[in-house]
XYZ file of C-alpha atoms in Angstrom:
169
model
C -5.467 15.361 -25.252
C -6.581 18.051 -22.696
C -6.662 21.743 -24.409
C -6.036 24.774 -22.815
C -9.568 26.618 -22.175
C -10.073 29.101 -25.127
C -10.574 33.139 -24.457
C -13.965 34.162 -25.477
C -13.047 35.817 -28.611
C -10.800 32.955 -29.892
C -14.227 30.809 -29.453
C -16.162 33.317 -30.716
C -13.615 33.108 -33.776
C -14.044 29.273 -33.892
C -18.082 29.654 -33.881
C -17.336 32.056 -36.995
C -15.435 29.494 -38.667
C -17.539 26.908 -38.594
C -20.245 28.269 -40.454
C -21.965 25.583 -42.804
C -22.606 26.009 -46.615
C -26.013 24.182 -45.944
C -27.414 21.655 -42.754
C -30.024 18.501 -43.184
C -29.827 15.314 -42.015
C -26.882 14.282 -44.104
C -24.542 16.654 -43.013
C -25.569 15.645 -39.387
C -25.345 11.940 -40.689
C -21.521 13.032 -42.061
C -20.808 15.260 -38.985
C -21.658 12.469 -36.063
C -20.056 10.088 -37.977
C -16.696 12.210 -38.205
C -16.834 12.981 -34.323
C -18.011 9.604 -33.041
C -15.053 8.167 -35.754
C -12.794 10.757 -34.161
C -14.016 9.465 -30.299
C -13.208 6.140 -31.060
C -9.491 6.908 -32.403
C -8.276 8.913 -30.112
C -10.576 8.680 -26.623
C -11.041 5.454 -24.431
C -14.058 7.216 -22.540
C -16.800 6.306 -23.980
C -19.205 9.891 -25.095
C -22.292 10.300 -26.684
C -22.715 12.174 -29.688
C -26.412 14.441 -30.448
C -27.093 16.342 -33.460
C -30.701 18.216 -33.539
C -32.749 20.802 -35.380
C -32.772 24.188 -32.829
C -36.668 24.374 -34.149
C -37.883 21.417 -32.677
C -35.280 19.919 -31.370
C -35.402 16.731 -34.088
C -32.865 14.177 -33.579
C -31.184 13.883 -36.875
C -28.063 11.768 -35.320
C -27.588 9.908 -32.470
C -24.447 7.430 -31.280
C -22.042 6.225 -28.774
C -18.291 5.698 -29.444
C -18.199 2.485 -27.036
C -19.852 0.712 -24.789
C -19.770 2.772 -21.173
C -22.053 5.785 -21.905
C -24.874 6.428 -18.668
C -28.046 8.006 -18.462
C -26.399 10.998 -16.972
C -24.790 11.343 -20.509
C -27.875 12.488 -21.720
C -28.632 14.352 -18.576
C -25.760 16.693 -19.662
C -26.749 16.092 -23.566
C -30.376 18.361 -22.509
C -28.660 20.501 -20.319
C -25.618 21.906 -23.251
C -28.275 21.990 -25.610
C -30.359 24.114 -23.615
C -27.608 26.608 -23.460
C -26.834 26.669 -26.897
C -30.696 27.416 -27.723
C -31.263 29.661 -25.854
C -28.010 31.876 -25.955
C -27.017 30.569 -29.242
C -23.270 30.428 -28.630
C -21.015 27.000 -27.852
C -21.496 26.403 -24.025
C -17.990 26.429 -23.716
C -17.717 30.322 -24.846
C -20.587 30.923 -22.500
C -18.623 29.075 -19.286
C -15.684 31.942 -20.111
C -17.969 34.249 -20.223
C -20.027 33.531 -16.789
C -16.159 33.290 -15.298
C -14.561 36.429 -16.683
C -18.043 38.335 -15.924
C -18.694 36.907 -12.295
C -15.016 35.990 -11.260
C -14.556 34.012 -8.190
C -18.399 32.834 -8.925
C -19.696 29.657 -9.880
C -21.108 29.487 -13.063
C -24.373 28.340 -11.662
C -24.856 30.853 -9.502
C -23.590 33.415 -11.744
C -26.380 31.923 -14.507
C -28.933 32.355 -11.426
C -27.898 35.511 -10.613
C -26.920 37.257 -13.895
C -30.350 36.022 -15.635
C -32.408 35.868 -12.769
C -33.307 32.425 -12.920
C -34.795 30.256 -10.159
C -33.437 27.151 -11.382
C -29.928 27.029 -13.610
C -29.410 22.858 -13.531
C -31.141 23.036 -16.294
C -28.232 24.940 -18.145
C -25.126 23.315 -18.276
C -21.896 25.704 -19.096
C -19.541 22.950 -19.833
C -18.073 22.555 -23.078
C -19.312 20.213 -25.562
C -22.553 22.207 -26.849
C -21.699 23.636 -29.823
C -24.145 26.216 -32.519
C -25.272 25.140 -36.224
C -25.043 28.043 -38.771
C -25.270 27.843 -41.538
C -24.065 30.600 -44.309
C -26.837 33.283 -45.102
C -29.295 32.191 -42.616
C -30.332 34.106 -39.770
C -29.744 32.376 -35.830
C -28.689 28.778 -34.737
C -30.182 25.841 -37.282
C -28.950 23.022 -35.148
C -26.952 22.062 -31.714
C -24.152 19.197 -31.511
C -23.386 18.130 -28.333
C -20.746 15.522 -26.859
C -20.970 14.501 -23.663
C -18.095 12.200 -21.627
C -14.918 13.887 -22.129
C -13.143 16.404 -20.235
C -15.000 19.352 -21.388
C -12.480 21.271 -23.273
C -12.040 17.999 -25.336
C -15.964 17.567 -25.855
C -16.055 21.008 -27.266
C -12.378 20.655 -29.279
C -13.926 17.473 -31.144
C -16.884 18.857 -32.474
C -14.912 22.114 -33.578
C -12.546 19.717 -35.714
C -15.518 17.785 -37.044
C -16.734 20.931 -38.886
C -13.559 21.952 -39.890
C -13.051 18.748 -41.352
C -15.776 18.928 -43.102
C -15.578 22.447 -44.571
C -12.348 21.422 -45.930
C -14.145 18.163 -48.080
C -16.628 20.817 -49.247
């Protein structure tokens, strides 16, 4: 179920949707457990699935859907969340944004050049990396990342997840 890459302000939209009422380790517990559930229905590539705090980057879930994942699952796991700490926006929205800034560009090297950075492999602009907000708090409180699907499908599943869950709550 490939999606059609997003404009910047419809994933800007989805970020502001997907505020939470509150975040601790049982609504990470409830959120992997609706995306890795989700992975397992309707995927046969096996992803990983990484909730954290964005203050210290506590694990709060971890899983695979199957049997299959690699070590450069979590390669890309570090890299998405990276993005999403530091620019606090889904790494998908920040892929359109390197391409409609820097068109014709790679996003790497528009990362490198845009920001100035001598190394940009250690960002990676690929959807899956999505932002924990929670309502009335100030800044990101979390990161979810998926990692093994095409990448508009990595970011699409988390983006249900949360809606899912807003609509329980």
């Amino acid at each position: 179920m490939v999606l059609d890459t997003p404009q910047f302000d419809d994933l800007k939209a989805q970020e502001d949707a997907c505020v939470l009422p509150t975040f601790d380790s049982d609504v990470a517990w409830e959120l992997g457990t609706l995306i890795r559930t989700h992975c397992r229905m309707h995927h046969t590539r096996p992803v990983v699935v990484y909730i954290a705090h964005a203050n210290s980057s506590q694990l709060l879930f971890f899983a695979t859907s199957r049997p299959g994942t690699l070590p450069d699952n979590m390669h890309w796991v570090k890299r998405k969340e990276a993005v999403v700490l530091r620019w606090g926006m889904s790494t998908l929205r920040m892929r359109v944004k390197m391409e409609t800034e820097q068109p014709g560009t790679a996003v790497q090297a528009a990362l490198k050049d845009k920001f100035e950075m001598q190394d940009p492999s250690v960002y990676g602009c690929h959807g899956g990396g999505f932002p924990v907000r929670v309502k009335g708090v100030e800044g990101v409180v979390g990161v979810i990342v998926v990692s093994g699907l095409k990448q508009e499908d990595d970011h699409a599943v988390i983006v249900n997840a949360i809606r899912e869950y807003l609509e329980k709550k």
